[in-house]
mmCIF file of C-alpha atoms and ligand atoms in Angstrom:
data_model
loop_
_atom_site.group_PDB
_atom_site.id
_atom_site.type_symbol
_atom_site.label_atom_id
_atom_site.label_comp_id
_atom_site.label_asym_id
_atom_site.label_seq_id
_atom_site.Cartn_x
_atom_site.Cartn_y
_atom_site.Cartn_z
ATOM 1 C CA MET A 1 0.067 -0.139 0.067
ATOM 2 C CA LYS A 2 1.306 3.345 -0.748
ATOM 3 C CA THR A 3 0.359 6.390 1.445
ATOM 4 C CA SER A 4 -0.254 9.529 -0.599
ATOM 5 C CA ILE A 5 -1.992 11.916 1.931
ATOM 6 C CA ALA A 6 -2.718 12.043 5.844
ATOM 7 C CA TYR A 7 -5.970 10.357 6.591
ATOM 8 C CA ALA A 8 -7.651 9.161 9.972
ATOM 9 C CA HIS A 9 -6.859 5.854 11.273
ATOM 10 C CA ALA A 10 -3.875 5.429 9.092
ATOM 11 C CA ASP A 11 -1.802 3.717 11.835
ATOM 12 C CA ILE A 12 -4.684 1.105 12.330
ATOM 13 C CA LEU A 13 -4.995 0.652 8.359
ATOM 14 C CA ALA A 14 -1.155 0.161 8.144
ATOM 15 C CA LYS A 15 -1.562 -3.127 10.016
ATOM 16 C CA PHE A 16 -3.728 -4.739 7.620
ATOM 17 C CA CYS A 17 -2.980 -6.147 4.113
ATOM 18 C CA VAL A 18 -4.529 -3.156 2.207
ATOM 19 C CA GLU A 19 -4.146 -2.847 -1.447
ATOM 20 C CA GLY A 20 -3.895 0.528 -3.550
ATOM 21 C CA ASP A 21 -3.634 3.962 -1.868
ATOM 22 C CA ILE A 22 -6.287 5.044 0.760
ATOM 23 C CA ALA A 23 -7.842 8.446 -0.285
ATOM 24 C CA GLU A 24 -9.992 9.027 2.926
ATOM 25 C CA VAL A 25 -11.417 7.593 5.872
ATOM 26 C CA THR A 26 -15.120 8.729 6.859
ATOM 27 C CA PRO A 27 -17.614 7.677 9.537
ATOM 28 C CA TYR A 28 -20.247 5.463 8.092
ATOM 29 C CA GLY A 29 -23.614 3.734 8.508
ATOM 30 C CA SER A 30 -26.200 4.027 11.346
ATOM 31 C CA GLY A 31 -25.339 0.899 13.353
ATOM 32 C CA HIS A 32 -25.875 1.177 17.242
ATOM 33 C CA ILE A 33 -22.853 -0.948 18.468
ATOM 34 C CA ASN A 34 -19.591 -0.792 16.313
ATOM 35 C CA GLY A 35 -17.592 2.115 15.088
ATOM 36 C CA THR A 36 -17.777 1.915 11.289
ATOM 37 C CA TYR A 37 -15.670 3.862 8.663
ATOM 38 C CA TYR A 38 -15.611 3.746 4.943
ATOM 39 C CA VAL A 39 -12.266 3.745 3.523
ATOM 40 C CA ARG A 40 -11.963 5.063 -0.078
ATOM 41 C CA ASN A 41 -9.377 3.828 -2.320
ATOM 42 C CA SER A 42 -7.690 6.381 -4.673
ATOM 43 C CA TYR A 43 -7.761 3.537 -7.376
ATOM 44 C CA SER A 44 -10.818 2.375 -8.804
ATOM 45 C CA ASN A 45 -9.060 -1.141 -9.494
ATOM 46 C CA PHE A 46 -8.135 -1.747 -5.911
ATOM 47 C CA PRO A 47 -11.174 -2.321 -3.255
ATOM 48 C CA ASP A 48 -12.681 0.086 -1.077
ATOM 49 C CA TYR A 49 -12.815 -1.014 2.622
ATOM 50 C CA LEU A 50 -14.840 -1.049 5.659
ATOM 51 C CA LEU A 51 -13.106 -0.312 8.915
ATOM 52 C CA GLN A 52 -14.620 -1.398 12.138
ATOM 53 C CA HIS A 53 -13.767 -0.647 15.762
ATOM 54 C CA ILE A 54 -15.672 -3.487 17.447
ATOM 55 C CA ASN A 55 -17.665 -2.736 20.737
ATOM 56 C CA ASN A 56 -15.777 -4.613 23.372
ATOM 57 C CA TYR A 57 -18.205 -3.505 26.097
ATOM 58 C CA VAL A 58 -20.757 -5.604 24.297
ATOM 59 C CA PHE A 59 -18.551 -8.370 22.989
ATOM 60 C CA LYS A 60 -16.525 -9.823 25.546
ATOM 61 C CA ASP A 61 -14.767 -12.343 23.462
ATOM 62 C CA ILE A 62 -13.636 -10.677 20.162
ATOM 63 C CA PRO A 63 -11.220 -13.369 18.994
ATOM 64 C CA GLY A 64 -14.089 -15.969 19.419
ATOM 65 C CA LEU A 65 -16.520 -13.402 17.497
ATOM 66 C CA ILE A 66 -13.947 -13.309 14.817
ATOM 67 C CA ARG A 67 -13.521 -17.042 14.754
ATOM 68 C CA ASN A 68 -17.367 -17.462 14.241
ATOM 69 C CA ILE A 69 -17.203 -14.957 11.267
ATOM 70 C CA GLU A 70 -14.586 -16.830 9.671
ATOM 71 C CA LEU A 71 -16.316 -20.012 10.029
ATOM 72 C CA VAL A 72 -19.735 -18.517 8.711
ATOM 73 C CA THR A 73 -18.089 -16.631 5.764
ATOM 74 C CA THR A 74 -16.104 -19.752 4.748
ATOM 75 C CA HIS A 75 -19.043 -22.148 4.885
ATOM 76 C CA LEU A 76 -21.304 -19.496 2.908
ATOM 77 C CA ARG A 77 -18.573 -18.913 0.393
ATOM 78 C CA LYS A 78 -18.267 -22.722 -0.261
ATOM 79 C CA LYS A 79 -22.072 -23.132 -0.697
ATOM 80 C CA ILE A 80 -22.751 -20.128 -2.762
ATOM 81 C CA SER A 81 -19.728 -21.070 -5.156
ATOM 82 C CA LEU A 82 -21.750 -24.138 -6.048
ATOM 83 C CA ILE A 83 -24.842 -22.053 -7.163
ATOM 84 C CA ALA A 84 -24.929 -21.247 -10.504
ATOM 85 C CA GLY A 85 -24.606 -17.736 -11.507
ATOM 86 C CA ALA A 86 -23.760 -16.594 -7.986
ATOM 87 C CA ASN A 87 -20.844 -14.722 -7.090
ATOM 88 C CA PRO A 88 -19.185 -15.406 -3.306
ATOM 89 C CA ALA A 89 -16.979 -12.302 -3.615
ATOM 90 C CA LEU A 90 -20.172 -10.096 -3.893
ATOM 91 C CA GLU A 91 -22.590 -12.122 -1.783
ATOM 92 C CA VAL A 92 -20.342 -13.050 1.122
ATOM 93 C CA LEU A 93 -18.534 -10.684 3.590
ATOM 94 C CA THR A 94 -14.599 -10.720 3.078
ATOM 95 C CA LEU A 95 -12.402 -10.183 6.016
ATOM 96 C CA ILE A 96 -8.807 -8.724 5.264
ATOM 97 C CA PRO A 97 -5.960 -10.191 7.291
ATOM 98 C CA THR A 98 -3.459 -8.281 9.141
ATOM 99 C CA LYS A 99 0.022 -8.628 8.429
ATOM 100 C CA ASP A 100 0.486 -10.741 11.261
ATOM 101 C CA ASP A 101 -2.172 -13.077 9.661
ATOM 102 C CA LEU A 102 -5.016 -12.304 11.982
ATOM 103 C CA PHE A 103 -8.451 -11.130 11.088
ATOM 104 C CA TYR A 104 -8.434 -8.641 13.637
ATOM 105 C CA TYR A 105 -5.945 -6.006 15.160
ATOM 106 C CA LEU A 106 -5.640 -5.118 18.818
ATOM 107 C CA ASP A 107 -4.249 -1.711 19.289
ATOM 108 C CA ASP A 108 -2.117 -0.464 22.373
ATOM 109 C CA LYS A 109 -5.345 0.953 23.917
ATOM 110 C CA GLY A 110 -7.040 -2.216 23.927
ATOM 111 C CA GLY A 111 -9.205 -1.471 21.062
ATOM 112 C CA PHE A 112 -10.102 -4.047 18.536
ATOM 113 C CA TRP A 113 -10.403 -3.444 14.612
ATOM 114 C CA ARG A 114 -11.283 -5.358 11.714
ATOM 115 C CA LEU A 115 -11.419 -4.634 8.111
ATOM 116 C CA TYR A 116 -13.960 -5.863 5.288
ATOM 117 C CA ILE A 117 -13.809 -5.372 1.577
ATOM 118 C CA TYR A 118 -16.533 -2.582 1.090
ATOM 119 C CA LEU A 119 -19.397 -3.981 -1.213
ATOM 120 C CA LYS A 120 -19.843 -1.274 -3.828
ATOM 121 C CA GLU A 121 -23.232 -0.212 -5.420
ATOM 122 C CA THR A 122 -25.152 -1.646 -2.459
ATOM 123 C CA ASN A 123 -27.860 -0.234 -0.412
ATOM 124 C CA SER A 124 -28.837 -0.594 3.296
ATOM 125 C CA TYR A 125 -32.250 0.697 4.314
ATOM 126 C CA ASP A 126 -33.254 2.007 7.640
ATOM 127 C CA ILE A 127 -36.896 2.183 6.331
ATOM 128 C CA ILE A 128 -38.145 0.092 3.593
ATOM 129 C CA GLU A 129 -39.599 1.974 0.540
ATOM 130 C CA THR A 130 -40.996 -0.836 -1.638
ATOM 131 C CA GLU A 131 -42.688 -4.308 -1.759
ATOM 132 C CA HIS A 132 -39.618 -5.447 -3.885
ATOM 133 C CA GLN A 133 -37.129 -4.459 -1.201
ATOM 134 C CA ALA A 134 -39.089 -6.327 1.546
ATOM 135 C CA PHE A 135 -39.491 -9.447 -0.588
ATOM 136 C CA GLU A 136 -35.778 -9.471 -1.339
ATOM 137 C CA GLY A 137 -34.864 -8.797 2.119
ATOM 138 C CA GLY A 138 -36.856 -11.844 3.267
ATOM 139 C CA LYS A 139 -35.125 -13.897 0.688
ATOM 140 C CA ALA A 140 -31.620 -13.004 1.757
ATOM 141 C CA PHE A 141 -32.401 -13.802 5.478
ATOM 142 C CA GLY A 142 -34.213 -17.012 4.531
ATOM 143 C CA ARG A 143 -31.380 -18.126 2.412
ATOM 144 C CA PHE A 144 -29.023 -17.372 5.138
ATOM 145 C CA GLN A 145 -30.660 -19.661 7.566
ATOM 146 C CA SER A 146 -30.930 -22.093 4.718
ATOM 147 C CA LEU A 147 -27.225 -21.976 3.695
ATOM 148 C CA LEU A 148 -26.110 -22.494 7.294
ATOM 149 C CA ALA A 149 -28.456 -25.219 8.136
ATOM 150 C CA ASP A 150 -25.579 -27.847 7.658
ATOM 151 C CA LEU A 151 -22.869 -25.962 9.646
ATOM 152 C CA ASP A 152 -22.089 -27.600 13.014
ATOM 153 C CA SER A 153 -23.397 -25.084 15.437
ATOM 154 C CA SER A 154 -21.362 -26.580 18.229
ATOM 155 C CA LEU A 155 -18.413 -24.849 16.420
ATOM 156 C CA LEU A 156 -19.704 -21.414 17.103
ATOM 157 C CA SER A 157 -19.099 -19.584 20.413
ATOM 158 C CA GLU A 158 -21.943 -17.572 22.120
ATOM 159 C CA THR A 159 -20.665 -14.093 21.262
ATOM 160 C CA ILE A 160 -23.402 -12.718 23.796
ATOM 161 C CA PRO A 161 -24.765 -15.129 26.218
ATOM 162 C CA GLU A 162 -28.436 -15.305 26.489
ATOM 163 C CA PHE A 163 -28.764 -12.820 23.788
ATOM 164 C CA HIS A 164 -32.324 -13.394 22.991
ATOM 165 C CA ASN A 165 -33.443 -15.160 26.161
ATOM 166 C CA ILE A 166 -36.509 -12.939 27.261
ATOM 167 C CA GLU A 167 -36.372 -14.587 30.870
ATOM 168 C CA SER A 168 -32.744 -13.249 31.488
ATOM 169 C CA ARG A 169 -33.552 -10.074 29.677
ATOM 170 C CA LEU A 170 -36.453 -9.410 32.009
ATOM 171 C CA LYS A 171 -34.403 -10.478 35.221
ATOM 172 C CA THR A 172 -31.708 -7.751 34.276
ATOM 173 C CA PHE A 173 -34.521 -5.213 33.697
ATOM 174 C CA HIS A 174 -36.387 -6.045 36.936
ATOM 175 C CA GLN A 175 -33.002 -5.922 38.959
ATOM 176 C CA THR A 176 -32.007 -2.586 37.073
ATOM 177 C CA VAL A 177 -35.589 -1.150 38.131
ATOM 178 C CA GLU A 178 -35.262 -2.298 41.694
ATOM 179 C CA GLU A 179 -31.708 -0.986 42.066
ATOM 180 C CA ASN A 180 -32.441 2.564 40.355
ATOM 181 C CA THR A 181 -35.437 4.236 42.191
ATOM 182 C CA GLY A 182 -34.607 7.588 40.937
ATOM 183 C CA GLU A 183 -35.597 10.048 38.351
ATOM 184 C CA LEU A 184 -34.836 7.868 35.345
ATOM 185 C CA VAL A 185 -37.160 5.337 36.659
ATOM 186 C CA LYS A 186 -39.976 7.742 37.412
ATOM 187 C CA ASP A 187 -39.818 8.813 33.700
ATOM 188 C CA CYS A 188 -40.928 5.356 32.398
ATOM 189 C CA ILE A 189 -43.452 4.042 34.830
ATOM 190 C CA PRO A 190 -46.216 3.561 32.073
ATOM 191 C CA GLU A 191 -43.726 1.842 29.979
ATOM 192 C CA ILE A 192 -42.494 -0.542 32.701
ATOM 193 C CA MET A 193 -46.175 -1.312 33.449
ATOM 194 C CA PHE A 194 -46.861 -1.993 29.831
ATOM 195 C CA LEU A 195 -44.058 -4.579 29.546
ATOM 196 C CA ASN A 196 -44.959 -6.299 32.847
ATOM 197 C CA GLU A 197 -48.323 -6.849 31.643
ATOM 198 C CA ARG A 198 -47.083 -9.063 28.791
ATOM 199 C CA ILE A 199 -44.534 -11.087 30.467
ATOM 200 C CA GLU A 200 -46.182 -14.528 30.221
ATOM 201 C CA GLU A 201 -47.156 -14.540 26.491
ATOM 202 C CA MET A 202 -43.670 -13.370 25.623
ATOM 203 C CA GLY A 203 -42.200 -16.525 27.249
ATOM 204 C CA THR A 204 -43.747 -18.756 24.592
ATOM 205 C CA ILE A 205 -41.022 -19.314 22.096
ATOM 206 C CA LEU A 206 -38.576 -19.901 25.031
ATOM 207 C CA ASN A 207 -40.892 -22.502 26.565
ATOM 208 C CA TRP A 208 -41.672 -24.219 23.263
ATOM 209 C CA GLY A 209 -38.064 -24.415 22.832
ATOM 210 C CA LYS A 210 -37.456 -25.798 26.381
ATOM 211 C CA ALA A 211 -40.029 -28.342 25.735
ATOM 212 C CA GLY A 212 -38.220 -29.641 22.904
ATOM 213 C CA LYS A 213 -40.968 -28.348 20.233
ATOM 214 C CA LEU A 214 -38.394 -25.965 18.274
ATOM 215 C CA PRO A 215 -35.150 -26.953 16.879
ATOM 216 C CA LEU A 216 -32.172 -24.448 17.476
ATOM 217 C CA ARG A 217 -30.861 -23.645 14.226
ATOM 218 C CA ILE A 218 -27.879 -21.120 13.206
ATOM 219 C CA THR A 219 -29.619 -18.023 13.099
ATOM 220 C CA HIS A 220 -28.290 -14.260 12.410
ATOM 221 C CA ASN A 221 -29.827 -12.605 15.530
ATOM 222 C CA ASP A 222 -29.618 -9.131 14.277
ATOM 223 C CA THR A 223 -32.047 -8.980 11.271
ATOM 224 C CA LYS A 224 -32.633 -5.246 11.348
ATOM 225 C CA PHE A 225 -33.080 -4.398 7.567
ATOM 226 C CA ASN A 226 -30.122 -2.361 7.555
ATOM 227 C CA ASN A 227 -28.158 -5.614 8.097
ATOM 228 C CA VAL A 228 -28.832 -6.857 4.601
ATOM 229 C CA LEU A 229 -27.100 -5.178 1.462
ATOM 230 C CA LEU A 230 -29.371 -4.947 -1.665
ATOM 231 C CA ASP A 231 -27.657 -4.169 -5.013
ATOM 232 C CA LYS A 232 -28.384 -1.261 -7.316
ATOM 233 C CA ASN A 233 -31.584 -3.095 -8.474
ATOM 234 C CA ASP A 234 -32.667 -3.691 -4.886
ATOM 235 C CA ARG A 235 -31.890 -7.556 -5.200
ATOM 236 C CA ALA A 236 -30.754 -9.383 -2.157
ATOM 237 C CA GLN A 237 -26.831 -9.310 -2.212
ATOM 238 C CA CYS A 238 -25.300 -9.800 1.000
ATOM 239 C CA VAL A 239 -26.143 -10.394 4.635
ATOM 240 C CA ILE A 240 -23.723 -8.332 6.921
ATOM 241 C CA ASP A 241 -23.165 -7.674 10.600
ATOM 242 C CA LEU A 242 -22.487 -11.199 11.565
ATOM 243 C CA ASP A 243 -21.345 -10.664 15.089
ATOM 244 C CA THR A 244 -24.502 -12.380 16.684
ATOM 245 C CA VAL A 245 -24.478 -15.333 14.242
ATOM 246 C CA MET A 246 -25.117 -18.179 16.937
ATOM 247 C CA PRO A 247 -27.825 -20.991 17.575
ATOM 248 C CA GLY A 248 -31.132 -19.603 17.990
ATOM 249 C CA TYR A 249 -34.895 -20.031 17.055
ATOM 250 C CA VAL A 250 -35.792 -19.047 13.492
ATOM 251 C CA ALA A 251 -38.717 -16.845 14.752
ATOM 252 C CA TYR A 252 -36.342 -14.513 16.487
ATOM 253 C CA ASP A 253 -34.826 -13.720 12.958
ATOM 254 C CA PHE A 254 -38.354 -13.353 11.443
ATOM 255 C CA GLY A 255 -39.640 -11.327 14.224
ATOM 256 C CA ASP A 256 -36.681 -8.916 14.410
ATOM 257 C CA ALA A 257 -36.686 -8.253 10.687
ATOM 258 C CA MET A 258 -40.451 -7.471 10.958
ATOM 259 C CA ARG A 259 -39.596 -4.682 13.523
ATOM 260 C CA THR A 260 -38.113 -2.667 10.445
ATOM 261 C CA VAL A 261 -39.997 -4.369 7.601
ATOM 262 C CA THR A 262 -43.639 -3.390 8.732
ATOM 263 C CA ASN A 263 -42.938 -0.146 10.916
ATOM 264 C CA THR A 264 -44.093 2.920 8.847
ATOM 265 C CA ALA A 265 -41.562 5.072 10.765
ATOM 266 C CA ALA A 266 -38.167 4.919 12.342
ATOM 267 C CA GLU A 267 -37.052 2.630 15.031
ATOM 268 C CA ASP A 268 -36.577 5.789 17.373
ATOM 269 C CA GLU A 269 -39.554 7.834 16.075
ATOM 270 C CA LYS A 270 -40.558 10.507 18.325
ATOM 271 C CA ASP A 271 -43.950 11.329 16.984
ATOM 272 C CA LEU A 272 -45.920 8.057 17.940
ATOM 273 C CA SER A 273 -48.659 8.865 15.507
ATOM 274 C CA LYS A 274 -46.423 8.055 12.521
ATOM 275 C CA ILE A 275 -45.886 4.506 13.705
ATOM 276 C CA ASN A 276 -48.240 2.161 11.788
ATOM 277 C CA ILE A 277 -48.115 -1.273 10.317
ATOM 278 C CA ASN A 278 -47.680 -1.849 6.593
ATOM 279 C CA MET A 279 -49.249 -5.052 5.686
ATOM 280 C CA ILE A 280 -48.112 -5.013 2.152
ATOM 281 C CA LEU A 281 -44.564 -5.057 3.170
ATOM 282 C CA PHE A 282 -45.376 -7.802 6.111
ATOM 283 C CA GLU A 283 -46.617 -10.253 3.302
ATOM 284 C CA ALA A 284 -43.736 -9.370 0.905
ATOM 285 C CA TYR A 285 -41.029 -10.202 3.603
ATOM 286 C CA THR A 286 -42.972 -13.215 4.578
ATOM 287 C CA LYS A 287 -43.226 -14.417 1.082
ATOM 288 C CA GLY A 288 -39.441 -14.071 0.290
ATOM 289 C CA TYR A 289 -38.534 -15.708 3.718
ATOM 290 C CA LEU A 290 -40.781 -18.746 3.467
ATOM 291 C CA LYS A 291 -39.815 -19.360 -0.314
ATOM 292 C CA GLU A 292 -36.396 -20.174 0.917
ATOM 293 C CA THR A 293 -36.916 -21.823 4.135
ATOM 294 C CA ILE A 294 -40.292 -23.608 3.625
ATOM 295 C CA VAL A 295 -38.678 -26.910 2.705
ATOM 296 C CA PHE A 296 -37.129 -27.341 6.152
ATOM 297 C CA LEU A 297 -39.179 -25.405 8.604
ATOM 298 C CA THR A 298 -41.269 -27.560 10.785
ATOM 299 C CA ASP A 299 -45.057 -27.009 11.417
ATOM 300 C CA ALA A 300 -44.185 -25.782 14.879
ATOM 301 C CA GLU A 301 -41.448 -23.344 13.592
ATOM 302 C CA ILE A 302 -44.110 -21.878 11.161
ATOM 303 C CA LYS A 303 -46.517 -21.486 14.113
ATOM 304 C CA SER A 304 -43.885 -19.628 16.146
ATOM 305 C CA LEU A 305 -43.148 -17.115 13.410
ATOM 306 C CA ILE A 306 -46.023 -15.035 14.738
ATOM 307 C CA TYR A 307 -44.862 -15.044 18.397
ATOM 308 C CA GLY A 308 -41.432 -13.663 17.085
ATOM 309 C CA VAL A 309 -43.145 -10.755 15.451
ATOM 310 C CA PHE A 310 -44.476 -9.687 19.187
ATOM 311 C CA LEU A 311 -41.498 -10.851 20.942
ATOM 312 C CA LEU A 312 -38.669 -8.868 19.163
ATOM 313 C CA PRO A 313 -40.154 -5.379 19.561
ATOM 314 C CA TYR A 314 -41.006 -6.332 23.113
ATOM 315 C CA MET A 315 -37.620 -7.448 23.822
ATOM 316 C CA GLN A 316 -36.077 -4.483 22.074
ATOM 317 C CA ALA A 317 -38.192 -2.138 24.445
ATOM 318 C CA VAL A 318 -37.056 -4.081 27.479
ATOM 319 C CA ARG A 319 -33.501 -3.622 26.328
ATOM 320 C CA PHE A 320 -33.501 -0.073 25.262
ATOM 321 C CA LEU A 321 -35.402 0.861 28.664
ATOM 322 C CA THR A 322 -32.814 -1.182 30.629
ATOM 323 C CA ASP A 323 -29.983 0.669 28.979
ATOM 324 C CA PHE A 324 -31.785 4.098 29.574
ATOM 325 C CA ILE A 325 -32.035 3.414 33.308
ATOM 326 C CA GLN A 326 -28.541 2.065 33.402
ATOM 327 C CA GLY A 327 -27.170 5.336 31.990
ATOM 328 C CA ASP A 328 -26.943 4.491 28.345
ATOM 329 C CA LYS A 329 -23.848 2.246 28.443
ATOM 330 C CA TYR A 330 -24.816 -0.190 25.664
ATOM 331 C CA TYR A 331 -26.517 1.589 22.489
ATOM 332 C CA LYS A 332 -24.736 4.532 20.983
ATOM 333 C CA ILE A 333 -27.133 7.480 21.641
ATOM 334 C CA HIS A 334 -27.527 10.764 19.705
ATOM 335 C CA PHE A 335 -29.184 12.811 22.526
ATOM 336 C CA LYS A 336 -30.076 12.434 26.168
ATOM 337 C CA GLY A 337 -33.389 10.223 26.475
ATOM 338 C CA HIS A 338 -32.757 8.670 23.250
ATOM 339 C CA ASN A 339 -33.035 5.027 24.603
ATOM 340 C CA LEU A 340 -36.328 6.082 26.352
ATOM 341 C CA GLN A 341 -37.534 7.507 22.958
ATOM 342 C CA ARG A 342 -36.651 4.186 21.334
ATOM 343 C CA ALA A 343 -38.249 2.204 23.850
ATOM 344 C CA LYS A 344 -41.349 4.250 23.390
ATOM 345 C CA ALA A 345 -41.585 3.671 19.722
ATOM 346 C CA GLN A 346 -41.013 -0.002 20.105
ATOM 347 C CA ILE A 347 -43.814 -0.284 22.570
ATOM 348 C CA GLN A 348 -46.116 1.888 20.142
ATOM 349 C CA LEU A 349 -45.083 -0.594 17.345
ATOM 350 C CA LEU A 350 -46.059 -3.468 19.509
ATOM 351 C CA ARG A 351 -49.407 -1.976 20.397
ATOM 352 C CA LYS A 352 -50.162 -1.682 16.424
ATOM 353 C CA LEU A 353 -48.980 -5.215 15.920
ATOM 354 C CA GLU A 354 -51.353 -6.329 18.769
ATOM 355 C CA ASP A 355 -54.249 -4.569 16.968
ATOM 356 C CA HIS A 356 -53.583 -6.424 13.607
ATOM 357 C CA ARG A 357 -52.851 -9.818 15.054
ATOM 358 C CA PRO A 358 -55.404 -11.967 13.263
ATOM 359 C CA VAL A 359 -54.575 -10.641 9.846
ATOM 360 C CA LEU A 360 -50.721 -10.924 10.519
ATOM 361 C CA GLU A 361 -51.342 -14.633 11.499
ATOM 362 C CA LYS A 362 -53.640 -15.058 8.447
ATOM 363 C CA ILE A 363 -50.838 -13.860 6.037
ATOM 364 C CA ILE A 364 -48.203 -16.245 7.507
ATOM 365 C CA ASN A 365 -50.573 -18.976 7.274
ATOM 366 C CA ASN A 366 -51.818 -18.289 3.834
ATOM 367 C CA VAL A 367 -48.316 -17.926 2.422
ATOM 368 C CA ALA A 368 -46.890 -20.961 4.074
ATOM 369 C CA SER A 369 -49.914 -22.970 2.698
ATOM 370 C CA SER A 370 -49.685 -21.651 -0.792
ATOM 371 C CA LEU A 371 -45.888 -22.514 -0.822
ATOM 372 C CA LYS A 372 -46.347 -26.053 0.694
ATOM 373 C CA VAL A 373 -48.575 -27.104 -2.208
ATOM 374 C CA ASN A 374 -45.534 -26.800 -4.678
ATOM 375 C CA ILE A 375 -43.067 -28.845 -2.458
HETATM 376 P P1 ADP B 1 -23.158 -2.314 13.453
HETATM 377 O O1 ADP B 1 -23.091 -3.543 14.194
HETATM 378 O O2 ADP B 1 -22.714 -1.132 14.199
HETATM 379 O O3 ADP B 1 -24.583 -2.190 13.007
HETATM 380 P P2 ADP B 1 -22.451 -3.105 10.613
HETATM 381 O O4 ADP B 1 -21.534 -4.215 10.570
HETATM 382 O O5 ADP B 1 -23.979 -3.375 10.563
HETATM 383 O O6 ADP B 1 -22.196 -2.372 12.081
HETATM 384 O O7 ADP B 1 -22.153 -1.923 9.761
HETATM 385 C C1 ADP B 1 -22.816 -0.702 9.635
HETATM 386 C C2 ADP B 1 -23.284 -0.365 8.297
HETATM 387 O O8 ADP B 1 -22.234 -0.389 7.348
HETATM 388 C C3 ADP B 1 -24.371 -1.394 7.742
HETATM 389 O O9 ADP B 1 -25.727 -0.869 8.092
HETATM 390 C C4 ADP B 1 -24.279 -1.063 6.126
HETATM 391 O O10 ADP B 1 -24.855 0.088 5.890
HETATM 392 C C5 ADP B 1 -22.803 -0.721 6.185
HETATM 393 N N1 ADP B 1 -21.817 -1.963 5.805
HETATM 394 C C6 ADP B 1 -21.465 -3.007 6.782
HETATM 395 N N2 ADP B 1 -20.539 -3.752 6.121
HETATM 396 C C7 ADP B 1 -20.607 -3.393 4.837
HETATM 397 C C8 ADP B 1 -19.760 -3.865 3.581
HETATM 398 N N3 ADP B 1 -18.886 -4.863 3.657
HETATM 399 N N4 ADP B 1 -19.927 -3.237 2.426
HETATM 400 C C9 ADP B 1 -20.610 -2.134 2.326
HETATM 401 N N5 ADP B 1 -21.416 -1.477 3.437
HETATM 402 C C10 ADP B 1 -21.370 -2.247 4.571
HETATM 403 C C1 GN1 B 2 -28.003 -3.242 17.502
HETATM 404 O O1 GN1 B 2 -25.392 -3.281 15.544
HETATM 405 P P1 GN1 B 2 -26.801 -2.988 15.006
HETATM 406 O O2 GN1 B 2 -27.222 -1.713 15.157
HETATM 407 O O3 GN1 B 2 -27.131 -3.651 13.891
HETATM 408 C C2 GN1 B 2 -28.096 -4.526 18.540
HETATM 409 C C3 GN1 B 2 -29.367 -5.324 18.107
HETATM 410 C C4 GN1 B 2 -30.607 -4.567 18.106
HETATM 411 C C5 GN1 B 2 -30.461 -3.183 17.214
HETATM 412 C C6 GN1 B 2 -31.557 -2.313 17.636
HETATM 413 C C7 GN1 B 2 -25.209 -6.802 19.138
HETATM 414 O O4 GN1 B 2 -27.962 -3.679 16.293
HETATM 415 O O5 GN1 B 2 -29.609 -6.582 18.932
HETATM 416 O O6 GN1 B 2 -31.747 -5.245 17.602
HETATM 417 O O7 GN1 B 2 -29.315 -2.682 17.592
HETATM 418 N N1 GN1 B 2 -27.032 -5.438 18.322
HETATM 419 C C8 GN1 B 2 -26.440 -5.970 19.433
HETATM 420 O O8 GN1 B 2 -31.549 -1.306 16.583
HETATM 421 O O9 GN1 B 2 -26.831 -5.733 20.446
HETATM 422 MG MG1 MG B 3 -25.690 -3.240 11.844
#
């Protein structure tokens, strides 16, 4: 690599096997966890890169996390290279090694960094605009689960223990509320009450899992819509943000995606009257997702999907509120009270979903039945 001009993070980038000549490094994306930077190459025949400062408050075992990503991307690359017309270089994340041949760099302040090839001419959406995007996103996350179905899940480490375990999330939430009786808790009494009224129903997936009714599979666990890259024609290209790929229940991925797919407003919308459910997008995502997964999902898993649709906004509200009361240690915030605003928006989304429950359930069942006819 040549270095023509001064740019941010030059010392970090110098540790990686970067090709070409870096022109500039700029903050990028709207993720809540990692620090992400777009690294522009001066030469168009060399790649641009995506540099990430991995959050080590959130992820306690970063070498384990990187090993998971290596395992998952290697497996995906192998499978995708067997599909006619597919291109693993564009459809799977590529980690760049350091000069010490590791896939992360640990700086002298204890910060962990990684570098990916930047996938050009792609879009990631915080809010979906079209039915086609929703369908393609569903296909991408469905295919992701399908391609990983034959990877031995015992090889993966749990990057965040009990990540989607609602019992343990609620335990932490209740402890946090008990230990903090001050102003912050007073600000969210209606939200706490709302969440407490739904504890029993939100345990359904976990209880079915414990009873052996649902198989544990390799799931993505962070299927927010901006974690899939669509190409310039809005076709599914690459599933990204692989930090939480671990064993899980498929309904978690389905429900987490629907939080962004169906919501007519932003995840943290302040004006709650803007939050509504877009049924057309719900149906389009379901069609894309089930098209890829219907061949292997069990009847119980299909039945569980609707519970995921309610559980994930609920769990997200629990997590945002916990972080608000704990003093905003986990999620990046952009203003004081941001986590409370996010929790209120997720609660409003859940209310709207509850209002439409029979229709949503019918959509899932109809799509599943129509696809099963063709198996
Ligand atoms: P976070 O964990 O903070 O959400 P992500 O890995 O999701 O971090 O990256 C943040 C954003 O950067 C993504 O939403 C996407 O817009 C963009 N992004 C991530 N990886 C790539 C990539 N390889 N190529 C192009 N854009 C990417
Ligand atoms: C975080 O990293 P990002 O922004 O894609 C979080 C998810 C939440 C999401 C809410 C590791 O995702 O679990 O659903 O924010 N990731 C982690 O927007 O906690
Ligand atoms: Mg992300």
